[in-house]
Amino acid sequence: MSDTPNTTEHRYDALHLITDEVLARYANTPDPRLRELMLSLIKHIHSFAKEVKLTSEEWAFAMNFLEQTGQWCSPGRNEFMIFSDALGLSMLTVTQDYPRSQHATEPTLVGPFLLENAPEFAMGEDISAGAAGTPMYAQGQILDMHGQPVAHAVIDVWHSDDRGLYDVQDGIEEKGPWARAQLTTGADGRYSFWSVLPVDYPVPQDGTAIQMLQATTGRSWRPAHLHFRIQAPGQRPLITHIFDRNSKNLDSDAVFGVRPSLIADFKPQTPGQAPDGKRMDRDFFTLDYNFIMTDALA
Amino acid sequence: MSDTPNTTEHRYDALHLITDEVLARYANTPDPRLRELMLSLIKHIHSFAKEVKLTSEEWAFAMNFLEQTGQWCSPGRNEFMIFSDALGLSMLTVTQDYPRSQHATEPTLVGPFLLENAPEFAMGEDISAGAAGTPMYAQGQILDMHGQPVAHAVIDVWHSDDRGLYDVQDGIEEKGPWARAQLTTGADGRYSFWSVLPVDYPVPQDGTAIQMLQATTGRSWRPAHLHFRIQAPGQRPLITHIFDRNSKNLDSDAVFGVRPSLIADFKPQTPGQAPDGKRMDRDFFTLDYNFIMTDALA
């Protein structure tokens, strides 16, 4: 055995000294906000490990699980976001981050399937691009906090088909995007599009997040919804869903995204004239929903 | 706007209710230990996000950073482990997990580069497999807590070459492993091998962990060391390093792995006869270090 003089700057082989030593090191982080984030993160990670007396076997499992999670990521799917959603972190962040105006549309989580550069459509067009499902006509208006229409609002909309799948889960590389679009409002702030009715679906069945949910809450379903991201000059970006009131899973959303104000009626319609004048020879659904944005400076 | 009756099981659109709602959901986790881990993890993740008032932009950065981290993982390299090491979590876990016997060799973190099924060598052989560096002869004995030699101890050893690189960082697929071996002790518990002297090296320069370290502590170097994992019947597995007392980075190990008892003399030798009788026509180093294992039941 070698001699063992105490040559190190700090002794941190005692459990209660490790956290102090790590915090002291990161206290030199130059950027103040990054320093604040790192010190709090270290404090809470260490508190967690100490509170549960994390074992080496559990640590090794976690390291392997994180590596596997990384391998499930692909363009349009971030598996880490599903964990963040399923652990309530996403809704916590959204809720504390947005200044809440009394009448503004409530935000909800973005989810793992947003893609930038979605295909552009004109108002009233069919954005389904062949997605399977019952036709749905959605319309409404983008308004500001003062009730005025928001012109030049860029609306991203994306949603599942009637199998509960998104384009990124089913061959977007070969087939191209479907049930995904970007629309831009005119002076009246109005939007409208045809697509297919979204349905309830479970968290992706092939990744690591579903493994966690099956072993814990046992709840992996999301209620049927449309995703919206709305961006406009002078307005705070709004990311939200509109949920179908007929969903059986409104009370048990796997990712805690439901808010009562975001539940709307997707109304069944029999064959006949649609709101835009189109003649429909089969059943379809209609949705009317207005969005109220918040001033960027509010 | 649709009507907004409160149809959900729980209202959790108020910030202070979100954590309660998430904890209530995970309280149904069937396995008691997993339940304990998840509830503590959720509590601490939420406390962190609330304490720093995590913004959506910071959350999105983190999700992207985690995805990138996953993409740096490969066989023999787990980038998440480097984060765990750099944030002190690994040493915290190791320290609280191992029962400390007064005389036993101290454990330290495993690091991201361990491979199972390392090539087997006989005692005294050269394990460097062509790695660049100054020759080094290491020897010692594996002992139990009662001072008796441990027979049939399986020793994994792995270390850097004189560029500070491991085989997994430099073409292991083409060249095969180098400076990596598995040795098994006989009845005398003794081990010995030739290899090359390890050197100080920084955390891998091409991943995400180095980005974090550069932005925070500014310390990314590890002191020169050999990795050992020793497994034997009736003994608790021992994972540790032996550090070179001549390293300039003993006081600032990027991953908090140094312990005074693990610092040893890698002794410079001039050309002549080596401890095993081999004639050396160039300078070399010798290391003598005994390991004391802990009873599996201790």
Coordinates of C-alpha atoms in Angstrom, one line a residue:
Chain A
M1 CA 0.0 0.0 0.0
S2 CA 1.2 3.5 -0.7
D3 CA 1.5 6.3 1.7
T4 CA -1.6 8.4 1.9
P5 CA -0.8 12.0 2.8
N6 CA -3.7 14.4 2.3
T7 CA -2.4 16.1 -0.8
T8 CA -5.7 17.1 -2.3
E9 CA -7.1 20.6 -2.1
H10 CA -10.2 19.3 -0.5
R11 CA -10.9 16.1 1.2
Y12 CA -14.3 14.9 -0.1
D13 CA -14.3 11.2 0.8
A14 CA -16.8 11.9 3.5
L15 CA -20.4 11.8 2.2
H16 CA -21.4 15.2 3.7
L17 CA -18.5 16.9 2.0
I18 CA -19.1 15.8 -1.6
T19 CA -22.0 18.2 -2.3
D20 CA -20.1 21.1 -0.8
E21 CA -17.1 20.4 -2.9
V22 CA -19.1 20.1 -6.1
L23 CA -21.1 23.3 -5.4
A24 CA -17.8 25.2 -4.6
R25 CA -16.5 24.1 -8.0
Y26 CA -19.6 25.2 -10.0
A27 CA -19.8 28.5 -8.0
N28 CA -17.1 29.8 -10.4
T29 CA -19.5 29.6 -13.4
P30 CA -19.1 32.9 -15.1
D31 CA -22.7 33.5 -16.4
P32 CA -24.9 34.4 -13.5
R33 CA -28.1 32.6 -14.8
L34 CA -26.2 29.4 -15.7
R35 CA -24.5 29.5 -12.3
E36 CA -28.0 29.8 -10.6
L37 CA -29.3 26.9 -12.7
M38 CA -26.3 24.6 -12.1
L39 CA -26.1 25.2 -8.3
S40 CA -29.8 24.5 -7.9
L41 CA -29.6 21.4 -10.2
I42 CA -26.6 20.0 -8.3
K43 CA -28.3 20.6 -5.0
H44 CA -31.5 18.9 -6.0
I45 CA -29.8 15.9 -7.8
H46 CA -27.7 15.3 -4.7
S47 CA -30.6 15.7 -2.4
F48 CA -32.5 13.1 -4.4
A49 CA -29.6 10.6 -4.4
K50 CA -29.2 11.0 -0.7
E51 CA -32.9 10.9 0.2
V52 CA -33.4 7.6 -1.6
K53 CA -29.9 6.3 -0.8
L54 CA -29.4 5.6 -4.5
T55 CA -27.5 2.4 -5.0
S56 CA -24.8 1.7 -7.6
E57 CA -27.0 -0.8 -9.3
E58 CA -29.8 1.8 -9.6
W59 CA -27.4 4.4 -10.8
A60 CA -26.1 2.0 -13.5
F61 CA -29.7 1.2 -14.6
A62 CA -30.4 4.9 -14.9
M63 CA -27.3 5.6 -17.0
N64 CA -28.2 2.7 -19.3
F65 CA -31.8 3.9 -19.5
L66 CA -30.7 7.5 -20.4
E67 CA -28.5 6.1 -23.1
Q68 CA -31.4 4.0 -24.5
T69 CA -33.7 7.1 -24.3
G70 CA -31.2 8.9 -26.5
Q71 CA -31.3 6.2 -29.1
W72 CA -35.1 6.6 -29.5
C73 CA -34.7 10.2 -30.5
S74 CA -35.1 11.1 -34.2
P75 CA -36.1 14.2 -36.2
G76 CA -39.6 15.0 -35.0
R77 CA -39.4 12.8 -31.9
N78 CA -37.6 13.8 -28.7
E79 CA -38.0 10.9 -26.2
F80 CA -36.6 13.1 -23.4
M81 CA -39.6 15.5 -23.9
I82 CA -42.0 12.6 -23.4
F83 CA -40.3 11.9 -20.0
S84 CA -40.5 15.6 -19.2
D85 CA -44.2 15.6 -20.1
A86 CA -44.9 12.4 -18.2
L87 CA -43.2 13.7 -15.0
G88 CA -45.2 16.9 -15.1
L89 CA -42.1 19.1 -15.7
S90 CA -43.3 20.4 -19.0
M91 CA -46.7 21.6 -17.6
L92 CA -44.9 23.1 -14.6
T93 CA -42.6 25.1 -16.8
V94 CA -45.4 26.2 -19.2
T95 CA -47.6 27.3 -16.2
Q96 CA -45.0 29.3 -14.4
D97 CA -43.4 30.7 -17.5
Y98 CA -46.4 32.4 -19.1
P99 CA -47.9 35.6 -17.7
R100 CA -51.6 34.7 -17.4
S101 CA -54.0 37.2 -18.8
Q102 CA -57.5 36.6 -17.5
H103 CA -59.0 36.1 -20.9
A104 CA -56.1 34.7 -22.9
T105 CA -56.1 31.2 -24.2
E106 CA -54.2 28.9 -21.8
P107 CA -51.0 27.4 -23.0
T108 CA -50.1 23.7 -22.7
L109 CA -47.1 21.6 -23.5
V110 CA -45.6 21.4 -27.0
G111 CA -45.1 17.6 -27.0
P112 CA -42.4 15.7 -28.8
F113 CA -43.7 15.9 -32.4
L114 CA -43.4 19.6 -33.5
L115 CA -41.5 20.1 -36.7
E116 CA -40.2 23.4 -38.0
N117 CA -40.9 24.2 -41.7
A118 CA -44.2 22.5 -41.9
P119 CA -45.9 22.7 -45.4
E120 CA -47.8 26.0 -46.0
F121 CA -51.4 25.9 -46.9
A122 CA -53.9 28.6 -47.8
M123 CA -56.9 29.1 -45.5
G124 CA -59.7 26.6 -46.1
E125 CA -57.5 24.0 -47.7
D126 CA -57.3 20.3 -46.7
I127 CA -54.1 19.7 -44.7
S128 CA -54.7 16.0 -44.1
A129 CA -52.5 15.0 -47.1
G130 CA -54.1 11.6 -47.2
A131 CA -54.2 10.9 -43.4
A132 CA -56.8 8.3 -42.5
G133 CA -59.9 9.5 -40.7
T134 CA -63.3 11.2 -40.6
P135 CA -63.2 14.6 -42.3
M136 CA -63.1 17.6 -39.9
Y137 CA -63.5 21.3 -40.6
A138 CA -62.0 23.7 -38.1
Q139 CA -62.3 27.4 -38.0
G140 CA -62.0 30.4 -35.8
Q141 CA -60.3 33.6 -35.2
I142 CA -57.0 34.8 -33.7
L143 CA -57.6 37.7 -31.4
D144 CA -55.5 39.9 -29.2
M145 CA -56.2 40.8 -25.6
H146 CA -58.2 43.8 -26.7
G147 CA -60.5 41.7 -28.9
Q148 CA -58.9 42.8 -32.2
P149 CA -58.1 40.3 -34.9
V150 CA -54.4 39.4 -35.2
A151 CA -53.2 39.8 -38.8
H152 CA -50.1 37.9 -40.1
A153 CA -50.4 35.3 -37.3
V154 CA -48.5 32.2 -38.3
I155 CA -50.4 29.1 -37.2
D156 CA -48.7 25.7 -37.0
V157 CA -51.2 22.8 -36.5
W158 CA -50.3 19.1 -36.2
H159 CA -52.3 16.1 -35.0
S160 CA -52.8 12.4 -35.2
D161 CA -54.8 10.4 -37.7
D162 CA -57.6 8.0 -36.8
R163 CA -55.0 5.3 -35.8
G164 CA -53.6 7.7 -33.2
L165 CA -50.3 8.2 -35.2
Y166 CA -48.5 11.3 -36.3
D167 CA -46.6 11.6 -39.6
V168 CA -43.3 11.4 -37.8
Q169 CA -44.3 8.0 -36.4
D170 CA -45.3 6.6 -39.7
G171 CA -42.9 7.1 -42.6
I172 CA -42.6 10.8 -43.0
E173 CA -39.3 10.3 -44.8
E174 CA -41.0 8.4 -47.6
K175 CA -44.6 9.8 -47.5
G176 CA -43.8 13.4 -46.5
P177 CA -45.7 15.2 -43.8
W178 CA -49.5 14.8 -43.3
A179 CA -52.0 16.3 -40.8
R180 CA -49.4 19.0 -40.3
A181 CA -49.6 22.6 -41.8
Q182 CA -48.6 26.2 -41.5
L183 CA -51.3 28.8 -42.1
T184 CA -51.0 32.6 -42.1
T185 CA -54.0 34.9 -41.2
G186 CA -55.1 37.9 -43.2
A187 CA -56.4 41.2 -41.8
D188 CA -59.5 39.5 -40.3
G189 CA -57.4 37.1 -38.1
R190 CA -59.5 34.2 -39.3
Y191 CA -58.3 30.6 -39.9
S192 CA -59.9 27.6 -41.3
F193 CA -58.8 24.2 -42.6
W194 CA -60.0 20.7 -43.5
S195 CA -58.3 17.7 -42.0
V196 CA -59.3 14.5 -40.2
L197 CA -60.7 14.0 -36.7
P198 CA -57.9 13.3 -34.2
V199 CA -58.4 10.4 -31.8
D200 CA -57.1 9.3 -28.4
Y201 CA -53.7 7.6 -28.5
P202 CA -51.1 6.2 -26.1
V203 CA -47.6 7.5 -25.7
P204 CA -45.3 5.9 -28.4
Q205 CA -45.2 2.1 -27.7
D206 CA -41.6 1.5 -28.8
G207 CA -39.5 3.8 -26.6
T208 CA -38.4 4.1 -23.0
A209 CA -41.1 6.5 -21.7
I210 CA -43.8 3.9 -22.2
Q211 CA -41.7 1.5 -20.2
M212 CA -41.6 4.0 -17.3
L213 CA -45.4 4.7 -17.5
Q214 CA -46.2 1.0 -17.6
A215 CA -44.1 0.4 -14.4
T216 CA -45.5 3.4 -12.6
T217 CA -48.8 5.2 -13.3
G218 CA -50.2 2.6 -15.7
R219 CA -51.7 5.5 -17.6
S220 CA -50.2 6.1 -21.0
W221 CA -53.2 7.5 -23.0
R222 CA -53.7 11.0 -24.2
P223 CA -57.1 12.5 -25.0
A224 CA -57.8 13.4 -28.7
H225 CA -56.5 16.9 -29.5
L226 CA -55.1 19.3 -32.1
H227 CA -51.8 20.9 -31.5
F228 CA -51.5 24.7 -32.2
R229 CA -48.5 27.0 -32.2
I230 CA -49.4 30.6 -33.0
Q231 CA -46.8 33.3 -33.6
A232 CA -47.5 36.9 -34.5
P233 CA -45.7 40.3 -34.4
G234 CA -46.2 42.0 -31.0
Q235 CA -47.8 38.9 -29.5
R236 CA -46.4 36.3 -27.1
P237 CA -46.1 33.0 -28.9
L238 CA -48.9 30.6 -27.9
I239 CA -48.4 26.9 -27.8
T240 CA -51.5 24.9 -26.9
H241 CA -53.9 22.0 -27.7
I242 CA -57.6 21.9 -28.3
F243 CA -59.1 18.8 -26.7
D244 CA -62.2 16.8 -27.9
R245 CA -64.9 16.9 -25.2
N246 CA -65.9 13.3 -26.2
S247 CA -62.5 11.8 -25.3
K248 CA -62.6 9.1 -22.6
N249 CA -59.2 10.2 -21.3
L250 CA -59.7 13.8 -20.4
D251 CA -59.4 13.0 -16.7
S252 CA -56.2 10.9 -17.1
D253 CA -54.0 12.6 -19.7
A254 CA -50.6 10.8 -19.4
V255 CA -48.8 14.1 -19.6
F256 CA -51.1 16.3 -17.5
G257 CA -51.8 18.6 -20.4
V258 CA -55.6 19.0 -20.2
R259 CA -57.1 22.3 -19.0
P260 CA -60.9 22.8 -18.9
S261 CA -60.7 26.0 -21.0
L262 CA -59.1 24.0 -23.8
I263 CA -61.8 21.4 -24.1
A264 CA -64.1 22.0 -27.1
D265 CA -66.9 20.4 -29.0
F266 CA -65.9 18.6 -32.2
K267 CA -69.5 18.5 -33.5
P268 CA -70.7 15.5 -35.6
Q269 CA -72.4 16.6 -38.8
T270 CA -74.5 14.5 -41.3
P271 CA -73.9 14.7 -45.1
G272 CA -74.8 18.1 -46.5
Q273 CA -73.4 21.6 -46.8
A274 CA -70.3 22.3 -44.7
P275 CA -69.7 25.8 -43.1
D276 CA -67.5 26.8 -46.1
G277 CA -70.2 25.8 -48.6
K278 CA -68.6 22.5 -49.6
R279 CA -71.0 19.7 -50.3
M280 CA -70.2 16.7 -48.1
D281 CA -71.6 13.3 -49.1
R282 CA -70.4 11.6 -45.8
D283 CA -70.4 12.4 -42.1
F284 CA -68.0 14.9 -40.9
F285 CA -67.1 17.0 -37.8
T286 CA -66.9 20.8 -37.2
L287 CA -64.9 22.7 -34.7
D288 CA -65.2 26.4 -33.8
Y289 CA -62.5 27.8 -31.6
N290 CA -61.1 31.3 -31.1
F291 CA -57.6 31.9 -29.7
I292 CA -56.8 35.0 -27.6
M293 CA -53.1 35.9 -27.6
T294 CA -51.2 37.9 -25.0
D295 CA -49.2 41.1 -25.7
A296 CA -45.5 40.3 -26.0
L297 CA -44.8 42.8 -23.3
A298 CA -47.6 41.8 -21.0
Chain B
M1 CA -65.0 30.1 -27.4
S2 CA -66.3 26.9 -26.1
D3 CA -68.0 26.4 -22.7
T4 CA -65.5 25.5 -20.0
P5 CA -67.1 23.4 -17.3
N6 CA -64.7 21.8 -14.9
T7 CA -64.9 18.2 -16.2
T8 CA -61.5 17.0 -15.3
E9 CA -60.8 14.8 -12.3
H10 CA -58.4 17.3 -10.8
R11 CA -57.9 21.0 -11.6
Y12 CA -54.2 21.5 -12.0
D13 CA -53.9 24.7 -13.9
A14 CA -52.7 26.4 -10.8
L15 CA -49.0 26.1 -10.3
H16 CA -49.2 24.9 -6.7
L17 CA -51.5 22.0 -7.7
I18 CA -49.4 20.5 -10.5
T19 CA -46.8 18.8 -8.3
D20 CA -49.5 17.3 -6.0
E21 CA -51.4 16.0 -9.1
V22 CA -48.2 14.4 -10.5
L23 CA -47.2 12.8 -7.2
A24 CA -50.8 11.5 -6.7
R25 CA -50.6 9.7 -10.1
Y26 CA -47.2 8.1 -9.4
A27 CA -48.2 7.1 -5.9
N28 CA -49.9 4.2 -7.6
T29 CA -46.6 2.7 -8.7
P30 CA -46.8 -1.0 -7.7
D31 CA -43.2 -1.7 -6.8
P32 CA -42.4 0.0 -3.5
R33 CA -38.7 0.9 -4.3
L34 CA -39.6 2.2 -7.7
R35 CA -42.4 4.2 -6.1
E36 CA -40.0 5.7 -3.6
L37 CA -37.5 6.6 -6.3
M38 CA -40.2 8.2 -8.6
L39 CA -41.9 10.2 -5.9
S40 CA -38.5 11.6 -4.7
L41 CA -37.3 12.3 -8.2
I42 CA -40.5 14.1 -9.1
K43 CA -40.4 16.2 -6.0
H44 CA -36.8 17.3 -6.6
I45 CA -37.2 17.9 -10.3
H46 CA -40.3 20.1 -9.6
S47 CA -38.5 21.9 -6.7
F48 CA -35.6 22.6 -9.0
A49 CA -37.8 24.0 -11.8
K50 CA -39.7 26.2 -9.3
E51 CA -36.7 27.4 -7.4
V52 CA -35.0 28.7 -10.6
K53 CA -38.3 29.6 -12.3
L54 CA -37.2 27.6 -15.3
T55 CA -38.3 29.3 -18.5
S56 CA -39.7 27.6 -21.6
E57 CA -36.6 28.6 -23.6
E58 CA -34.3 27.0 -21.0
W59 CA -36.5 23.9 -20.9
A60 CA -36.3 23.6 -24.7
F61 CA -32.5 24.1 -24.6
A62 CA -32.3 21.3 -22.0
M63 CA -34.4 18.9 -24.1
N64 CA -32.3 19.5 -27.1
F65 CA -29.1 19.1 -25.0
L66 CA -30.3 15.8 -23.7
E67 CA -31.1 14.6 -27.2
Q68 CA -27.6 15.7 -28.4
T69 CA -26.0 13.9 -25.4
G70 CA -27.8 10.7 -26.4
Q71 CA -26.2 11.0 -29.9
W72 CA -22.7 11.0 -28.4
C73 CA -23.2 7.6 -26.8
S74 CA -21.6 4.6 -28.4
P75 CA -20.4 1.1 -27.3
G76 CA -17.8 1.9 -24.6
R77 CA -18.9 5.5 -24.2
N78 CA -21.9 6.7 -22.2
E79 CA -22.0 10.5 -22.3
F80 CA -24.6 10.6 -19.6
M81 CA -22.1 9.0 -17.2
I82 CA -19.7 11.8 -17.9
F83 CA -22.4 14.3 -16.8
S84 CA -23.1 12.2 -13.7
D85 CA -19.4 12.1 -13.0
A86 CA -18.9 15.9 -13.6
L87 CA -21.9 16.8 -11.4
G88 CA -20.6 14.7 -8.5
L89 CA -23.5 12.3 -8.6
S90 CA -21.3 9.3 -9.4
M91 CA -19.0 9.9 -6.4
L92 CA -22.0 10.6 -4.1
T93 CA -23.5 7.2 -5.1
V94 CA -20.3 5.3 -4.8
T95 CA -19.6 6.8 -1.4
Q96 CA -22.9 6.2 0.2
D97 CA -23.4 2.8 -1.5
Y98 CA -20.3 1.0 -0.2
P99 CA -20.0 -0.1 3.3
R100 CA -16.6 1.3 4.3
S101 CA -14.3 -1.1 6.1
Q102 CA -11.5 0.8 7.8
H103 CA -8.7 -0.9 5.9
A104 CA -10.4 -1.8 2.6
T105 CA -9.4 0.0 -0.6
E106 CA -11.6 2.9 -1.3
P107 CA -13.9 2.7 -4.3
T108 CA -14.2 5.5 -6.9
L109 CA -16.4 6.0 -10.0
V110 CA -16.4 3.6 -12.9
G111 CA -16.2 6.2 -15.7
P112 CA -17.7 6.0 -19.2
F113 CA -15.2 3.6 -20.8
L114 CA -15.6 0.2 -19.2
L115 CA -16.2 -2.6 -21.6
E116 CA -17.4 -6.1 -20.7
N117 CA -15.5 -9.1 -22.2
A118 CA -12.1 -7.4 -22.2
P119 CA -9.3 -9.7 -23.7
E120 CA -7.8 -12.1 -21.2
F121 CA -4.1 -12.1 -20.4
A122 CA -1.9 -14.3 -18.2
M123 CA -0.2 -12.6 -15.3
G124 CA 3.0 -10.8 -16.3
E125 CA 2.0 -10.3 -20.0
D126 CA 2.0 -7.0 -21.8
I127 CA -1.6 -5.8 -22.1
S128 CA -0.8 -2.6 -24.0
A129 CA -1.4 -4.2 -27.5
G130 CA 0.6 -1.5 -29.2
A131 CA -0.7 1.5 -27.2
A132 CA 1.8 4.5 -27.4
G133 CA 3.7 5.3 -24.2
T134 CA 6.5 4.6 -21.8
P135 CA 6.6 1.0 -20.5
M136 CA 5.1 0.4 -17.1
Y137 CA 5.2 -2.7 -14.9
A138 CA 2.4 -2.9 -12.3
Q139 CA 2.2 -5.6 -9.6
G140 CA 0.6 -6.2 -6.3
Q141 CA -1.7 -8.5 -4.4
I142 CA -5.5 -8.8 -3.9
L143 CA -6.2 -9.4 -0.2
D144 CA -9.3 -9.8 1.8
M145 CA -10.2 -7.9 5.0
H146 CA -8.4 -10.5 7.1
G147 CA -5.1 -10.1 5.1
Q148 CA -5.5 -13.4 3.2
P149 CA -4.8 -13.5 -0.6
V150 CA -7.9 -13.7 -2.8
A151 CA -7.7 -16.5 -5.3
H152 CA -9.8 -16.5 -8.5
A153 CA -10.2 -12.7 -8.4
V154 CA -11.0 -11.4 -11.9
I155 CA -9.3 -8.1 -12.5
D156 CA -10.4 -5.7 -15.2
V157 CA -7.8 -3.0 -15.9
W158 CA -8.2 -0.2 -18.5
H159 CA -6.4 3.1 -19.0
S160 CA -5.3 5.8 -21.5
D161 CA -2.2 5.8 -23.7
D162 CA 0.3 8.7 -23.6
R163 CA -2.0 10.8 -25.8
G164 CA -4.6 10.6 -23.1
L165 CA -6.9 8.4 -25.2
Y166 CA -8.7 5.1 -24.6
D167 CA -9.1 2.4 -27.2
V168 CA -12.9 3.3 -27.4
Q169 CA -11.9 6.8 -28.4
D170 CA -9.6 5.7 -31.1
G171 CA -10.7 3.1 -33.6
I172 CA -11.4 0.1 -31.3
E173 CA -13.6 -1.2 -34.1
E174 CA -10.7 -1.5 -36.5
K175 CA -7.7 -1.9 -34.2
G176 CA -9.3 -4.0 -31.5
P177 CA -8.9 -3.2 -27.8
W178 CA -5.7 -1.9 -26.3
A179 CA -4.5 -1.0 -22.8
R180 CA -7.5 -3.1 -21.6
A181 CA -7.3 -6.5 -20.1
Q182 CA -8.8 -9.1 -17.8
L183 CA -6.5 -11.0 -15.5
T184 CA -7.4 -13.8 -13.0
T185 CA -5.4 -14.4 -9.8
G186 CA -4.1 -17.7 -8.6
A187 CA -3.9 -19.0 -5.0
D188 CA -1.4 -16.3 -4.1
G189 CA -3.8 -13.5 -5.0
R190 CA -0.9 -11.8 -6.9
Y191 CA -1.3 -9.8 -10.1
S192 CA 1.2 -8.3 -12.5
F193 CA 1.2 -6.9 -16.1
W194 CA 3.2 -4.7 -18.4
S195 CA 1.5 -1.8 -20.2
V196 CA 2.2 1.9 -20.8
L197 CA 2.2 4.8 -18.3
P198 CA -1.2 6.6 -18.3
V199 CA -1.2 10.4 -18.5
D200 CA -3.5 13.2 -17.5
Y201 CA -6.3 13.8 -20.1
P202 CA -9.3 16.0 -20.5
V203 CA -12.9 14.9 -20.7
P204 CA -13.7 13.9 -24.3
Q205 CA -13.5 17.0 -26.4
D206 CA -16.2 16.2 -28.9
G207 CA -19.3 15.7 -26.8
T208 CA -21.8 17.7 -24.7
A209 CA -20.2 17.2 -21.3
I210 CA -17.1 19.2 -22.3
Q211 CA -19.4 22.0 -23.4
M212 CA -21.0 22.1 -19.9
L213 CA -17.6 22.0 -18.2
Q214 CA -16.2 24.8 -20.4
A215 CA -19.2 27.0 -19.5
T216 CA -19.1 26.3 -15.8
T217 CA -16.1 25.1 -13.8
G218 CA -13.6 25.5 -16.6
R219 CA -12.0 22.3 -15.3
S220 CA -12.0 19.4 -17.6
W221 CA -8.8 17.5 -16.8
R222 CA -8.4 14.2 -15.0
P223 CA -5.2 13.2 -13.3
A224 CA -3.4 10.2 -14.7
H225 CA -4.8 6.9 -13.4
L226 CA -5.4 3.2 -14.0
H227 CA -9.0 1.8 -13.8
F228 CA -9.5 -1.4 -11.9
R229 CA -12.6 -3.5 -11.4
I230 CA -12.0 -6.6 -9.2
Q231 CA -14.6 -9.3 -8.7
A232 CA -14.1 -12.4 -6.6
P233 CA -16.3 -15.1 -4.9
G234 CA -17.4 -14.0 -1.5
Q235 CA -16.1 -10.5 -1.9
R236 CA -17.9 -7.3 -2.7
P237 CA -16.9 -6.1 -6.2
L238 CA -14.4 -3.2 -6.0
I239 CA -14.3 -0.5 -8.7
T240 CA -11.6 2.0 -8.2
H241 CA -8.6 4.0 -9.8
I242 CA -5.0 4.2 -8.8
F243 CA -3.8 7.8 -9.4
D244 CA -0.2 8.9 -10.3
R245 CA 1.2 11.1 -7.5
N246 CA 3.1 13.1 -10.2
S247 CA -0.1 14.3 -11.8
K248 CA -0.6 18.1 -11.9
N249 CA -4.4 17.6 -11.7
L250 CA -4.8 15.7 -8.4
D251 CA -6.4 18.7 -6.8
S252 CA -8.9 19.5 -9.6
D253 CA -10.1 16.2 -11.0
A254 CA -13.0 17.2 -13.3
V255 CA -15.1 14.3 -11.9
F256 CA -14.2 14.4 -8.2
G257 CA -12.8 10.9 -8.2
V258 CA -9.5 11.4 -6.4
R259 CA -9.0 10.1 -2.9
P260 CA -5.7 10.4 -1.0
S261 CA -5.6 6.7 -0.3
L262 CA -5.7 5.9 -4.1
I263 CA -2.7 8.1 -4.9
A264 CA 0.4 5.9 -5.6
D265 CA 4.0 6.3 -6.8
F266 CA 4.6 5.4 -10.4
K267 CA 8.3 5.1 -10.0
P268 CA 10.7 6.0 -12.8
Q269 CA 13.4 3.4 -13.5
T270 CA 16.5 3.6 -15.7
P271 CA 17.4 0.8 -18.2
G272 CA 18.2 -2.5 -16.5
Q273 CA 16.5 -5.4 -14.9
A274 CA 12.8 -5.1 -14.3
P275 CA 11.1 -6.6 -11.2
D276 CA 10.0 -9.6 -13.2
G277 CA 13.6 -10.2 -14.4
K278 CA 13.0 -8.7 -17.9
R279 CA 16.0 -6.7 -19.3
M280 CA 14.8 -3.2 -20.3
D281 CA 17.0 -1.2 -22.7
R282 CA 15.0 2.0 -22.1
D283 CA 13.4 4.0 -19.2
F284 CA 10.3 2.5 -17.7
F285 CA 8.0 2.9 -14.6
T286 CA 7.0 0.5 -11.9
L287 CA 3.9 0.5 -9.7
D288 CA 3.3 -1.6 -6.6
Y289 CA -0.2 -1.5 -5.2
N290 CA -2.2 -4.0 -3.1
F291 CA -6.0 -4.0 -3.1
I292 CA -8.0 -5.0 0.0
M293 CA -11.5 -6.2 -0.8
T294 CA -14.6 -6.2 1.5
D295 CA -16.5 -9.3 2.4
A296 CA -19.7 -9.6 0.3
L297 CA -21.8 -9.7 3.5
A298 CA -20.0 -6.9 5.3

